[in-house]
Structures are given as C-alpha cells and as structure tokens.
Amino acid sequence: VKPVPFDYRAPGSLDATLPLLGLDSAVLAGGQSLVPLLNLRLARPELVVDVNGVPELDYIRADDGALRIGALTRQVALERSELVQRGWPLLYKAVGFVGHPQIRSRGTVGGSVAHADPAAELPAALIALGARFHLRSSDGARALEASEFFLGPLHTAREPSELLVEIEVPQQPEGAGSGFAEHARTHGDFATAGAAAVVAPGHAGIALLGAGPVPVRAEAAERALTGGAAAHEAAALATQDVDDEHRRALCTELARRAIEEALA
Amino acid sequence: LTERLVGQPLLRREDERILRGRTRYLDDIDPPGAAHVAFVRSPFARARIGGIDVPEGLEDVLAVITAADLEGRAGDLPVQGFEGGEVSAEGHPVLARDEVRYAGQPVAAVLAGSRAAAEDAAELIEVDYEPLDPVLEAHASEVTMSRWHKLSGDVDGAFESAAHVVRASHALPRLAPVPMEPRGAIASYDEADDLLTVRVSAQDSHRQLAGLAKVLDRPEESIHVIVPDVGGAFGSKGAPAPETMLVAAAALSAGRPVKWAEDREENFVASYQGRGMEADVELALDATGTILALRARIQADLGGYLMPTTAIPAHTTAMLMCGVYDIRAADVELVGRRTNKVPTGPYRGAGRPEAAYFLETTVDVAARELGIDALELRRRNLIREFPYETALGWTYDSGDYARCLDLAEELVRPERHSNDARIVGSGFGMYVERAGGMFESAEAELLPDGTLLVRSGSSPHGQGHDTTFAQLAADRMGVGLEDVKLRFGDSKEVPRGVGTFASRSVAMGGSAVVQAIDALKEKCAALAAGRTMSLCELAEAEPGLSASARFESDLVFSSGAYGAVVEIERATGRLRVLRLVAVDDAGTIVNPLLAEGQVVGGSAQGLGQCLVEEAVYDEEGNPTFASFVGYSLLTAAEMPPVETAFVESPSPLNPLGAKGIGEGGAIGTPAAVANAVADALGGARVDPPFTDAKLWRALREAHP
C-alpha cells in the first residue's frame, strides 16, 4: 500500500492555497480518509495540497450567536471546547462517536464534512443543527445549505477549485435539548446507522446517518414532532424511506433514542 | 533450593523488551541495497492467463519474475496429507502459470529499489486474463481435493432402533487470521558458500526450511532459516507461503538481498484463512437420552489450491466429531472441495472449533427436541473413563469432563428471561481437542558463569515461551529463573524440531526441555563423580558441557466446558455477551497467568467469530473484506467479563503431565455462545456471525 506518485505542496496561507486547487488536486488535512485512499490507490491525485500549515483555518468561535468552525479544526477540539458544550452540545455528543481518540486528534471537522461519508457522525449532527458550509476559491466565496452541499456518497457540491473553509452553525433555540444515538459493529467502528436530534418548543432538527446515500434531514419527522407527535411516532416517520427492513428498524430505534434524549 | 517455579503466575519476562519496542520484526530489518518485492496479484477469482506483458524500461525495476522464469528453479509447494484419507497431491504454485484460482493469487513479482517503485511497476504489467465463472461454495464445487470416511460400529442399526433421531445443519464462514504483524521474508544468497539465508516471519524455522529445500530442490544444509521476533500468527505463519518461496528463489540470482514485507491488504486477500466448513449432523438417541450413534457429513471450502496444511483442519474436525461423549457407533465423512477463494488452513483452533460447534449445537437441538435439560443430556453421555479410544480412532489420554461441566455451570449462573426490550439466554459448549503430538527437541548447555542456555526447537510468537520454558528449566536444574536463557528460531543454532502450533509448545517443547536438563544433570553428576561442585566449577571442568533431548509422544487431549449468557436487543437485533465462563483442562499448568491469558485471548477470537468476523466474497469472488473497513475485529469494549477456571487432569504421556491451552478459548467459545443465542431465540438457530440483521430477522420469525 504505497500511493501513486504525486506532487506535494504545503502552502502557509489560505491565499497561497486556493490557486493550487483544481481537478487533479486533493486537499490533505487530518488525512484520516485521504491517506488510506491514497495508499490503496483509490485516490490518485497529481497534487496533494497539505493545508495543515494554514493556521487561519483552525478556529472555533462564536460570532453574533452563531458558531463558526474553521475547516481545519481537529475533531478533538470540538470535544474539548466549552463553547461547543455549552451552546451546541449535539456536536459534543456526536464527535465522541467518531472513530477513536487517536483518529479524532488528527481528523478535522472540515475533512469529515468534505469527505461526505453518508454514515459519518459530524455531517448528520451539523444537518440537525441547520449548519451552512462556506466554500472559497480564487474566484470567490459561497455558502451552501446541507441540502445543497451533500449530493451523494463521498460527493458534495464543492468544485475542485474550491476549499471548504468554514462551517457555520446557527444559534439554537432557547431551551433546546439534543440527542445522538448510533449503532456500529464495534466500538469506534464506522457507524451502521445513527440519528441526531435537536428539540425545543416549536423547533425540531432531526437527521439520520447511514439511512441513504447522503446524511438526510428528516423533515416529516421534524414537522410531526413540532406538531406534538410522540418520539416513536416521529422516529417512524423519519425512516419511512429506508429500504432495507432491518436498517429501517435500526434507524427508527436510533431516531427514537436521539429524540427522547433531546426531550429529556 | 529455589522455590518451585512451575505453577507460579509469573509475569512474562520477555514483555519489557517487547513493550519498550526493543524487538526486531521482519520489516525492521533493512539490508542495504535490498530489492523490494511487490506482487502482481490476480484481480479475478478464476481466469485463464493468455499471456503476461512486461513493458520495457520500468523505472527503478531490477527484475520482473513470472512463472516462466521459475521453471526448473522453483517447484510447487508440498502438500501434507492425513492418515486414512485421500488428499490431492497438487500443491500451490509459487506464481500462477496458465490459470488463476482466486483473487489475490500471485501472478508475477516485481523487484525494485523500493516497495513504492515495485508497486508502481506492478500496475503496469499487463496480464491477459480470460475470466471464467467462479465456484464460491463447497457444495457447488465438483472438484474434490480431500476425502476421508470412517464407519465404526452398527450405525444404521442404531438409527433404525433409535427412539429419537435429531438432525441439524450448520455452517461456519471463513475467517481471516489478522495477526498484528503481516507476513514477510528477506532472503540473501552467499555464492561463495552456496548458502541461502532466509529470514521469515513464521511460527518456526523447521517447516520453512523443509518447504524451501523441497520447492527450491536444494539440500537443507545449504539453507539457513532465521525467524526474527514475530508479531502474532494464529496459525497463519505455520506453512511456508508461496511469497516466501518467490523471495528465496529470486535471491539466488538477484545478486542482492530480496525483501518482501506484506501489507495489510495482501494479508487479507492472500494469507490462508480459517474455518469455512459446513456439516449435517445426525444423532440417534434412545428413550433416556443416551446417544447411540452419530452421523456427520462435513464439507470444507478449501479454496483454489491446497497449501501445505490446507487439508489438515477439516480432518481434525472429522476426527473429533464424537466430542466428549461416549458414542460407540459413528459414521463420519469429510469432503474437501476446491473453490475460487484463497486457500484455507490452520487458524487458532484449526478444525476443533468447527467440531465443537457442529456437535455441541446439535446436542442442544437434541435436548430441546427430547425435552431434557441440555446439561443433563450431556452428563448422561460424557466419557468418564480414560484412556478412551473413540469410535473415530483417537485415544483420549485423560480428562474429567464432568468436573469441567459442573464447574462451568456453577460459575456461569445461567439465566433465561425477557422483557419488551431484551431477551436473555444461556448456553454451554464442551470440547475436546488434539494437542501436541509428533516430536520436539531441546538442548541445554552449561555456560562458563554457571548459567544455562537452552535451545529449543519450538519457537514463540506471543505465547510466552521465554518465561514458561525458563520456569521448567530452572526448576529442573534447581537454579533461578534469571539463570536460564533461551534461544529459538534459528535453524543453524537450535536443534531440529517441529514448531509452535497445535497447542503443543509446553507438552512437547517443554517436555524436551526438562529431558535435556535431566540429561545435562546426569552429565554433571558423572563429571562431579561424587565431589561437591558448583555449576561454575563444572562448567570450568568441561567447557561447553551440554546435553540434548528429543521428546516424542502421541497426541494429548485437552478439554473444557464453556458457558455464556447473552442478551439480544429486540429493536435492533444487537447481541451482547453478558458473561463468559471458560473451564479448561490442559493437564498440569506451568504458568496460570499465561494460561489464563491464552484462554482470554482465544475467547476474544472466538467471540469475534460470533459477533463480527466473516470473510465475505461478492458473487464474482472478490474479497469485500480486504481492509479493516470490511473486516472488523472486536475491541476491548465488546469483551465481556471472562471468568476462567482450570481442571488439571495430568497427561500420562509426558513428564510434565501437560497438555495444550493455546486454543481452548477459540474452541469452546463459539459453541457456548451459539447455544446461548439459540436459547434466547427460543430454539431458533442461526449460524455465526450473529449479526444484528440476522438476529433481528430470526426474532421476527421466532417470537420468543
């Protein structure tokens, strides 16, 4: 398992990074997904752009009530951030399910989002929280909603010339509770399925992972829940489109647990 | 006199070196100027090879070797047979000739200045494959590679007169052994001395040496095999590998050392796998639950070729089908089939977990059908007198099966209950296993400082030989543990032996050690001739004073009873093993701490087989498990509390009374957990791995 030969650049700033990005480049951040893909020769970029030396991408801050997470923020930083625990506890709960501590100490929030594994924890949690994804390129900047950003398994709306630079998570309603539940073969393994929920009076954000080709927002369940439905009823609505019977049962149970945890 | 060391739970004295990283594994050895090997492996499960095109001018490439280049230089690997059966003599080719029979089979080898350059070049070698439809199941195969049949007693009569006939069918999927350190070999050739030196990550040097001599058609004296530190094997580094043969053959003409350090992906697709057997088992019982006769038909998915030891595990399964029970009539047939998958071979348990699983789950089916408690049914049929020759032809040397079962029942505290969320069930599984056998060697030398150097034909790769063998030697010689040094794994230094597999190290290697010490003591006594002399004085009187022993014995038979309590979550089908009890009888225990470690480690692998492990091939025969994304191993989080206990029925066959303990955990666990799962499911049976989806579906059908 040796990668196909590639060129390597490690720019020191965002401005120096953006012009390097293109069709044949890959962005190296924490390397927890890219490096195995390179070693298995499944990813064969001509150029690897290492952004680990771009400090301006590594931050967690609150700004007008919203949480702003720089794409290079290590997953472990979410785990340790008091700001996150206080205002966005769902992220704190979800990130603990990402791999093992060694993985979280290298893996980045932006990397997990940009990799877009439909069974990943952070995208689902961010969707339940109504996050927006900020992209930059040499030509400009744009911000996308989750429904616009996640297009398929390992596939997002990010253009090859773009870099995911920030994740913006809006302030959550007063008194919001959150819950995260997941099922994996073994502790720290890739999730089979999972659910993330944020519930407040008149508000519900529910998202599933491992329930389809992209992490999905369960809008029917959100409406039912704000309309007074019980957790198990909303959970059943959340998973009505899941094909496989066992997977549907699994997702329903996990959605129920996440919603009940959020309501507790 | 020193305190007796045998029986003491001493910490492994080799661990400090290992934990400090002072070990030297194969890939830590970096001979200057070495050529690094990458293999071109078949992407197809079954195909004809039309031709191989090697482009000119490959960057940094020293050589590309195909089967044509090996003609007259390397033969196929040898095949080991078994008594009373037929085994195809066709061995695994070092490189594929005109066909490939499994995805991952080595087709060509690239030697380059670095592994990366070798991998780059390997991609550019064009092999003209004509894909054929693969055969992926033993029962779908028309090619038989091994066969064995034994009929003993009046089986038909017993079945005709039986009050009850119970039938059950079972399947155990293939498992990947997944040692922490993958395989690898480094070879170099000294033309002046005509000496081929092969360093290989292996379970011993002897079988590697014999394999190299045979495949390369060279005298054994001209080959020097060195086994460095080995990071686990679990059976998978016992038989010589085609890749090792290639490395050795290449070194003879490369003019430089040749190195192959296997990567994880290769290890998954090309290292031989365990299990992969199906069985139909029938029991004839009288009205009181006495087992009158057994019939079993075993089919083994052996893969595309017979590796040297591929045929062995299924034969072990067949021979052990009467288990711990006094069954006087048996009809057991084994058929090993060729399929288009990587060959199977010995993996921790090596045929014994299959036998225990096939028989013990059938016994539970019988208990359920007869309305007799499963433990009571077992007790009515246990063998109670030893030695005992089974209907299938092996002689169990000693044991106390009833005591093992009593203890397991007492420790496991069986439970059976359910609520809206969960169902809890309990089950037991017993086993008897072949261990030891053949011979082992040792040599004890008195060093000038009065300490002992013991050279053993056995070879450690995680078992703790350096501690247990030192305990044996020190006790026997009446010296301290620190006065004993051990050497293993170098074919030019250690005496010719057999190796570390089949739970044989203490019983065989340990017995050879104490016999060598006994012989040395006799020499010391003769030298002293009545005078009182210290060991230093003796060493001075005769420098190099040493003695050797070769210990030989029939098989010894360890046994045990395992119990498990499991919980199934109704909503998801998730299985949790709440607790596991392991009662093993391995005769005399030299080091209870290490013995327990072996049991717990084996149990973890047995639980992995129950919960998550399965080498899944897609319908085209592609391995879908070739990384830790596709193949899952248990973590500490999934391990239940494992309570262990030992019954000690000394073997009469060796001076230690020892048997084997290396595999009991892997053997007893699946049967016990499977019976607990069936108990929770109200008698519904599924085969491992007990995945959420399988149990969830079984629950929906069973409604317990």
XYZ file of N, CA, C and O in Angstrom, chain B residues 470-591:
488
model
N 11.631 -21.213 30.768
C 12.624 -20.906 31.804
C 12.142 -21.426 33.157
O 12.944 -21.926 33.962
N 10.841 -21.320 33.406
C 10.303 -21.859 34.661
C 10.598 -23.363 34.752
O 11.028 -23.863 35.794
N 10.337 -24.060 33.643
C 10.561 -25.508 33.619
C 12.039 -25.840 33.823
O 12.395 -26.693 34.646
N 12.886 -25.144 33.072
C 14.319 -25.462 33.106
C 14.926 -25.124 34.466
O 15.722 -25.903 35.023
N 14.528 -23.947 35.001
C 15.118 -23.508 36.262
C 14.746 -24.467 37.393
O 15.591 -24.854 38.211
N 13.465 -24.849 37.424
C 13.016 -25.806 38.444
C 13.787 -27.107 38.362
O 14.253 -27.661 39.354
N 13.914 -27.594 37.152
C 14.522 -28.909 36.947
C 16.000 -28.895 37.333
O 16.524 -29.862 37.863
N 16.641 -27.763 37.040
C 18.072 -27.656 37.300
C 18.334 -27.179 38.721
O 19.451 -27.308 39.219
N 17.283 -26.638 39.366
C 17.479 -26.100 40.709
C 18.226 -24.781 40.696
O 19.020 -24.492 41.585
N 17.987 -23.975 39.643
C 18.607 -22.644 39.582
C 17.497 -21.596 39.507
O 16.316 -21.932 39.441
N 17.884 -20.346 39.528
C 16.895 -19.273 39.448
C 16.469 -19.032 38.014
O 17.168 -19.390 37.069
N 15.332 -18.362 37.884
C 14.778 -18.052 36.568
C 15.783 -17.243 35.743
O 15.947 -17.454 34.541
N 16.467 -16.313 36.439
C 17.400 -15.421 35.748
C 18.645 -16.173 35.270
O 19.415 -15.645 34.470
N 18.821 -17.393 35.726
C 19.987 -18.171 35.303
C 19.724 -18.986 34.037
O 20.576 -19.771 33.614
N 18.545 -18.805 33.471
C 18.214 -19.570 32.268
C 17.970 -18.624 31.104
O 17.165 -17.699 31.195
N 18.722 -18.841 30.034
C 18.493 -18.079 28.796
C 17.972 -19.045 27.749
O 18.344 -20.213 27.731
N 17.129 -18.519 26.881
C 16.578 -19.390 25.849
C 16.898 -18.867 24.460
O 17.006 -17.667 24.253
N 17.063 -19.780 23.537
C 17.259 -19.405 22.126
C 16.257 -20.185 21.285
O 16.019 -21.361 21.541
N 15.713 -19.479 20.293
C 14.726 -20.099 19.412
C 14.961 -19.671 17.961
O 15.565 -18.639 17.711
N 14.374 -20.431 17.047
C 14.068 -19.886 15.724
C 15.195 -19.768 14.725
O 14.980 -19.241 13.652
N 16.394 -20.229 15.024
C 17.484 -20.134 14.056
C 17.866 -21.563 13.681
O 18.345 -22.332 14.517
N 17.673 -21.902 12.414
C 17.833 -23.306 12.021
C 19.277 -23.784 12.142
O 19.536 -24.981 12.172
N 20.233 -22.843 12.168
C 21.621 -23.272 12.314
C 22.012 -23.396 13.783
O 23.071 -23.898 14.112
N 21.167 -22.864 14.668
C 21.537 -22.888 16.071
C 20.686 -23.859 16.892
O 21.196 -24.612 17.711
N 19.382 -23.789 16.698
C 18.533 -24.662 17.528
C 18.479 -26.051 16.914
O 18.651 -26.227 15.715
N 18.288 -27.059 17.751
C 18.199 -28.412 17.217
C 16.952 -28.576 16.361
O 15.984 -27.846 16.519
N 17.003 -29.520 15.438
C 15.890 -29.766 14.543
C 14.648 -30.119 15.365
O 14.657 -31.034 16.178
N 13.579 -29.358 15.148
C 12.355 -29.599 15.897
C 11.148 -29.535 14.998
O 11.255 -29.766 13.791
N 10.034 -29.227 15.572
C 8.797 -29.182 14.803
C 8.245 -27.763 14.775
O 8.118 -27.165 13.726
N 7.914 -27.181 15.928
C 7.465 -25.799 15.913
C 6.281 -25.543 16.805
O 5.845 -26.420 17.554
N 5.794 -24.317 16.696
C 4.759 -23.851 17.594
C 3.432 -23.788 16.879
O 3.173 -22.888 16.085
N 2.598 -24.762 17.128
C 1.241 -24.808 16.578
C 0.555 -25.943 17.316
O 1.182 -26.649 18.118
N -0.737 -26.107 17.081
C -1.484 -27.213 17.672
C -1.324 -27.280 19.196
O -1.292 -28.362 19.770
N -1.226 -26.142 19.830
C -1.164 -26.084 21.300
C -0.165 -27.095 21.849
O -0.441 -27.837 22.778
N 1.037 -27.108 21.242
C 1.968 -28.180 21.538
C 3.214 -27.723 22.285
O 4.053 -28.550 22.649
N 3.360 -26.439 22.531
C 4.654 -25.960 22.987
C 5.064 -26.509 24.343
O 6.183 -26.992 24.512
N 4.185 -26.401 25.342
C 4.578 -26.882 26.669
C 4.669 -28.409 26.690
O 5.677 -28.983 27.136
N 3.616 -29.069 26.189
C 3.598 -30.526 26.260
C 4.787 -31.143 25.528
O 5.435 -32.059 26.034
N 5.107 -30.628 24.347
C 6.185 -31.223 23.564
C 7.517 -30.495 23.790
O 8.504 -31.099 24.201
N 7.532 -29.192 23.510
C 8.762 -28.416 23.674
C 9.207 -28.371 25.123
O 10.401 -28.510 25.432
N 8.252 -28.201 26.031
C 8.563 -28.150 27.457
C 9.097 -29.485 27.954
O 10.048 -29.540 28.741
N 8.503 -30.567 27.482
C 8.989 -31.885 27.888
C 10.402 -32.126 27.381
O 11.240 -32.704 28.083
N 10.658 -31.674 26.160
C 12.021 -31.819 25.624
C 13.010 -31.020 26.466
O 14.125 -31.479 26.738
N 12.587 -29.849 26.911
C 13.470 -29.012 27.746
C 13.817 -29.749 29.042
O 14.995 -29.853 29.412
N 12.805 -30.294 29.731
C 13.134 -30.943 31.007
C 13.954 -32.213 30.769
O 14.834 -32.540 31.578
N 13.712 -32.889 29.667
C 14.541 -34.073 29.398
C 15.990 -33.695 29.090
O 16.920 -34.407 29.478
N 16.145 -32.585 28.382
C 17.509 -32.131 28.102
C 18.210 -31.739 29.404
O 19.402 -32.018 29.597
N 17.456 -31.095 30.299
C 18.027 -30.724 31.602
C 18.402 -31.993 32.388
O 19.485 -32.068 32.992
N 17.513 -32.972 32.357
C 17.805 -34.228 33.062
C 19.108 -34.846 32.540
O 19.955 -35.313 33.317
N 19.235 -34.837 31.220
C 20.442 -35.419 30.619
C 21.678 -34.616 31.005
O 22.747 -35.181 31.275
N 21.523 -33.300 31.063
C 22.637 -32.450 31.465
C 23.018 -32.715 32.921
O 24.205 -32.764 33.275
N 21.998 -32.883 33.758
C 22.270 -33.155 35.175
C 23.032 -34.472 35.331
O 23.958 -34.584 36.150
N 22.651 -35.449 34.529
C 23.379 -36.731 34.581
C 24.849 -36.529 34.214
O 25.752 -37.065 34.855
N 25.071 -35.736 33.159
C 26.448 -35.462 32.754
C 27.199 -34.728 33.855
O 28.382 -34.991 34.101
N 26.514 -33.804 34.506
C 27.127 -33.044 35.601
C 27.515 -34.003 36.736
O 28.618 -33.911 37.299
N 26.577 -34.923 37.037
C 26.828 -35.867 38.138
C 28.026 -36.758 37.816
O 28.891 -37.010 38.669
N 28.072 -37.189 36.554
C 29.184 -38.053 36.150
C 30.509 -37.304 36.246
O 31.528 -37.845 36.690
N 30.462 -36.032 35.843
C 31.667 -35.218 35.874
C 32.130 -34.973 37.313
O 33.319 -35.004 37.620
N 31.161 -34.717 38.176
C 31.496 -34.443 39.579
C 32.012 -35.706 40.268
O 32.845 -35.624 41.176
N 31.533 -36.837 39.818
C 31.979 -38.137 40.348
C 32.042 -38.152 41.871
O 33.067 -38.465 42.469
N 30.957 -37.717 42.498
C 30.890 -37.796 43.952
C 31.357 -36.552 44.669
O 31.027 -36.333 45.828
N 32.138 -35.702 43.934
C 32.590 -34.468 44.582
C 31.449 -33.443 44.595
O 30.539 -33.514 43.765
N 31.509 -32.498 45.523
C 30.556 -31.405 45.518
C 31.129 -30.295 44.659
O 32.184 -29.736 44.981
N 30.487 -30.030 43.546
C 30.993 -28.998 42.633
C 29.865 -28.045 42.281
O 28.729 -28.465 42.064
N 30.210 -26.758 42.201
C 29.205 -25.777 41.774
C 29.052 -25.869 40.257
O 29.897 -26.464 39.568
N 28.003 -25.233 39.747
C 27.792 -25.259 38.297
C 28.947 -24.555 37.583
O 29.364 -24.976 36.506
N 29.472 -23.482 38.210
C 30.611 -22.784 37.606
C 31.824 -23.712 37.522
O 32.539 -23.759 36.515
N 32.047 -24.443 38.599
C 33.185 -25.370 38.615
C 33.011 -26.474 37.564
O 33.956 -26.852 36.870
N 31.775 -26.933 37.448
C 31.505 -27.965 36.437
C 31.754 -27.412 35.041
O 32.352 -28.075 34.182
N 31.281 -26.174 34.826
C 31.458 -25.551 33.509
C 32.934 -25.355 33.198
O 33.368 -25.469 32.055
N 33.682 -25.071 34.227
C 35.118 -24.878 34.040
C 35.813 -26.212 33.767
O 36.724 -26.306 32.940
N 35.327 -27.234 34.447
C 35.923 -28.565 34.283
C 35.691 -29.098 32.871
O 36.549 -29.775 32.314
N 34.523 -28.779 32.338
C 34.281 -29.224 30.952
C 33.551 -28.137 30.185
O 32.318 -28.085 30.168
N 34.310 -27.258 29.550
C 33.679 -26.167 28.793
C 32.735 -26.727 27.724
O 33.045 -27.736 27.088
N 31.596 -26.047 27.564
C 30.636 -26.471 26.544
C 29.835 -27.695 26.929
O 29.259 -28.354 26.060
N 29.815 -27.990 28.215
C 29.063 -29.169 28.654
C 27.587 -28.987 28.293
O 26.948 -28.014 28.696
N 27.075 -29.919 27.505
C 25.673 -29.773 27.088
C 25.052 -31.134 26.860
O 25.742 -32.150 26.756
N 23.745 -31.140 26.803
C 23.003 -32.369 26.539
C 21.747 -32.017 25.769
O 21.210 -30.921 25.902
N 21.305 -32.944 24.957
C 20.104 -32.641 24.179
C 19.093 -33.757 24.352
O 19.404 -34.842 24.836
N 17.864 -33.450 23.979
C 16.791 -34.437 24.083
C 15.840 -34.252 22.924
O 15.679 -33.155 22.390
N 15.263 -35.348 22.567
C 14.220 -35.308 21.536
C 13.040 -36.029 22.161
O 13.110 -37.220 22.468
N 11.975 -35.289 22.417
C 10.829 -35.885 23.090
C 9.738 -36.176 22.067
O 9.382 -35.342 21.243
N 9.207 -37.375 22.149
C 8.209 -37.809 21.187
C 7.001 -38.322 21.948
O 7.148 -38.959 22.993
N 5.807 -38.007 21.474
C 4.643 -38.604 22.136
C 3.432 -38.605 21.218
O 3.384 -37.864 20.235
N 2.472 -39.437 21.555
C 1.188 -39.417 20.865
C 0.481 -38.116 21.212
O 0.909 -37.376 22.092
N -0.636 -37.899 20.546
C -1.431 -36.706 20.837
C -1.920 -36.727 22.271
O -2.218 -37.786 22.830
N -1.994 -35.552 22.859
C -2.663 -35.398 24.154
C -3.973 -34.659 23.882
O -4.114 -33.991 22.862
N -4.934 -34.815 24.771
C -6.250 -34.241 24.513
C -6.698 -33.332 25.653
O -7.088 -33.796 26.717
N -6.638 -32.037 25.396
C -7.183 -31.056 26.327
C -8.700 -31.064 26.186
O -9.242 -31.566 25.203
N -9.364 -30.493 27.154
C -10.822 -30.463 27.091
C -11.321 -29.270 27.877
O -10.546 -28.560 28.528
N -12.622 -29.066 27.818
C -13.161 -27.941 28.563
C -14.658 -27.813 28.423
O -15.292 -28.499 27.606
N -15.209 -26.974 29.266
C -16.635 -26.641 29.204
C -16.761 -25.134 29.306
O -16.187 -24.522 30.210
N -17.462 -24.548 28.363
C -17.646 -23.099 28.316
C -19.122 -22.775 28.515
O -19.990 -23.532 28.101
N -19.372 -21.660 29.147
C -20.755 -21.221 29.335
C -20.871 -19.748 29.007
O -19.930 -18.977 29.244
N -22.003 -19.362 28.451
C -22.197 -17.953 28.088
C -23.608 -17.518 28.434
O -24.551 -18.308 28.353
N -23.724 -16.268 28.824
C -25.032 -15.641 28.980
C -25.070 -14.478 27.999
O -24.156 -13.643 27.990
N -26.103 -14.456 27.163
C -26.183 -13.421 26.132
C -27.504 -12.679 26.231
O -28.475 -13.184 26.798
N -27.495 -11.498 25.629
C -28.691 -10.673 25.613
C -28.904 -10.186 24.187
O -27.963 -9.742 23.538
N -30.130 -10.297 23.710
C -30.451 -9.781 22.373
C -31.437 -8.629 22.534
O -32.443 -8.749 23.234
N -31.098 -7.510 21.883
C -31.965 -6.338 21.942
C -33.038 -6.499 20.859
O -32.709 -6.660 19.686
N -34.285 -6.450 21.247
C -35.368 -6.728 20.290
C -35.428 -5.727 19.152
O -35.625 -6.090 17.987
N -35.271 -4.440 19.461
C -35.477 -3.410 18.443
C -34.444 -3.475 17.329
O -34.751 -3.189 16.174
N -33.223 -3.858 17.665
C -32.144 -3.800 16.669
C -31.557 -5.162 16.330
O -30.900 -5.317 15.306
N -31.765 -6.155 17.178
C -31.133 -7.452 16.976
C -29.728 -7.525 17.536
O -29.029 -8.533 17.384
N -29.279 -6.477 18.199
C -27.895 -6.471 18.710
C -27.668 -7.526 19.781
O -28.461 -7.682 20.708
N -26.565 -8.259 19.621
C -26.184 -9.280 20.600
C -25.135 -8.721 21.543
O -24.158 -8.109 21.113
N -25.350 -8.937 22.826
C -24.304 -8.618 23.799
C -24.008 -9.901 24.566
O -24.943 -10.573 25.008
N -22.757 -10.213 24.691
C -22.384 -11.345 25.530
C -22.183 -10.772 26.921
O -21.304 -9.946 27.145
N -23.040 -11.169 27.843
C -23.004 -10.557 29.176
C -21.886 -11.134 30.014
O -21.255 -10.425 30.786
N -21.676 -12.430 29.909
C -20.529 -13.023 30.575
C -20.178 -14.355 29.933
O -21.002 -15.008 29.313
N -18.915 -14.695 30.109
C -18.404 -15.920 29.515
C -17.594 -16.646 30.577
O -16.822 -16.020 31.302
N -17.817 -17.939 30.667
C -17.060 -18.745 31.619
C -16.273 -19.784 30.837
O -16.811 -20.453 29.953
N -15.004 -19.884 31.148
C -14.133 -20.818 30.447
C -13.512 -21.769 31.466
O -12.741 -21.339 32.319
N -13.874 -23.022 31.379
C -13.230 -24.032 32.225
C -12.423 -24.939 31.313
O -12.970 -25.560 30.406
N -11.140 -24.942 31.498
C -10.262 -25.726 30.631
C -9.461 -26.730 31.439
O -9.031 -26.445 32.557
N -9.266 -27.894 30.830
C -8.404 -28.906 31.428
C -7.240 -29.141 30.476
O -7.391 -29.808 29.454
N -6.129 -28.530 30.790
C -4.935 -28.686 29.960
C -3.867 -29.445 30.732
O -2.676 -29.235 30.525
N -4.325 -30.314 31.644
C -3.356 -31.054 32.441
C -2.634 -30.094 33.367
O -3.184 -29.087 33.819
N -1.369 -30.395 33.621
C -0.582 -29.556 34.519
C -0.366 -28.172 33.901
O 0.016 -28.066 32.734
N -0.616 -27.135 34.681
C -0.418 -25.759 34.202
C 0.934 -25.254 34.719
O 1.184 -25.245 35.922
N 1.784 -24.841 33.805
C 3.114 -24.359 34.193
C 3.037 -22.936 34.736
O 3.664 -22.600 35.728
N 2.256 -22.095 34.044
C 2.124 -20.702 34.469
C 0.653 -20.292 34.334
O 0.181 -20.029 33.229
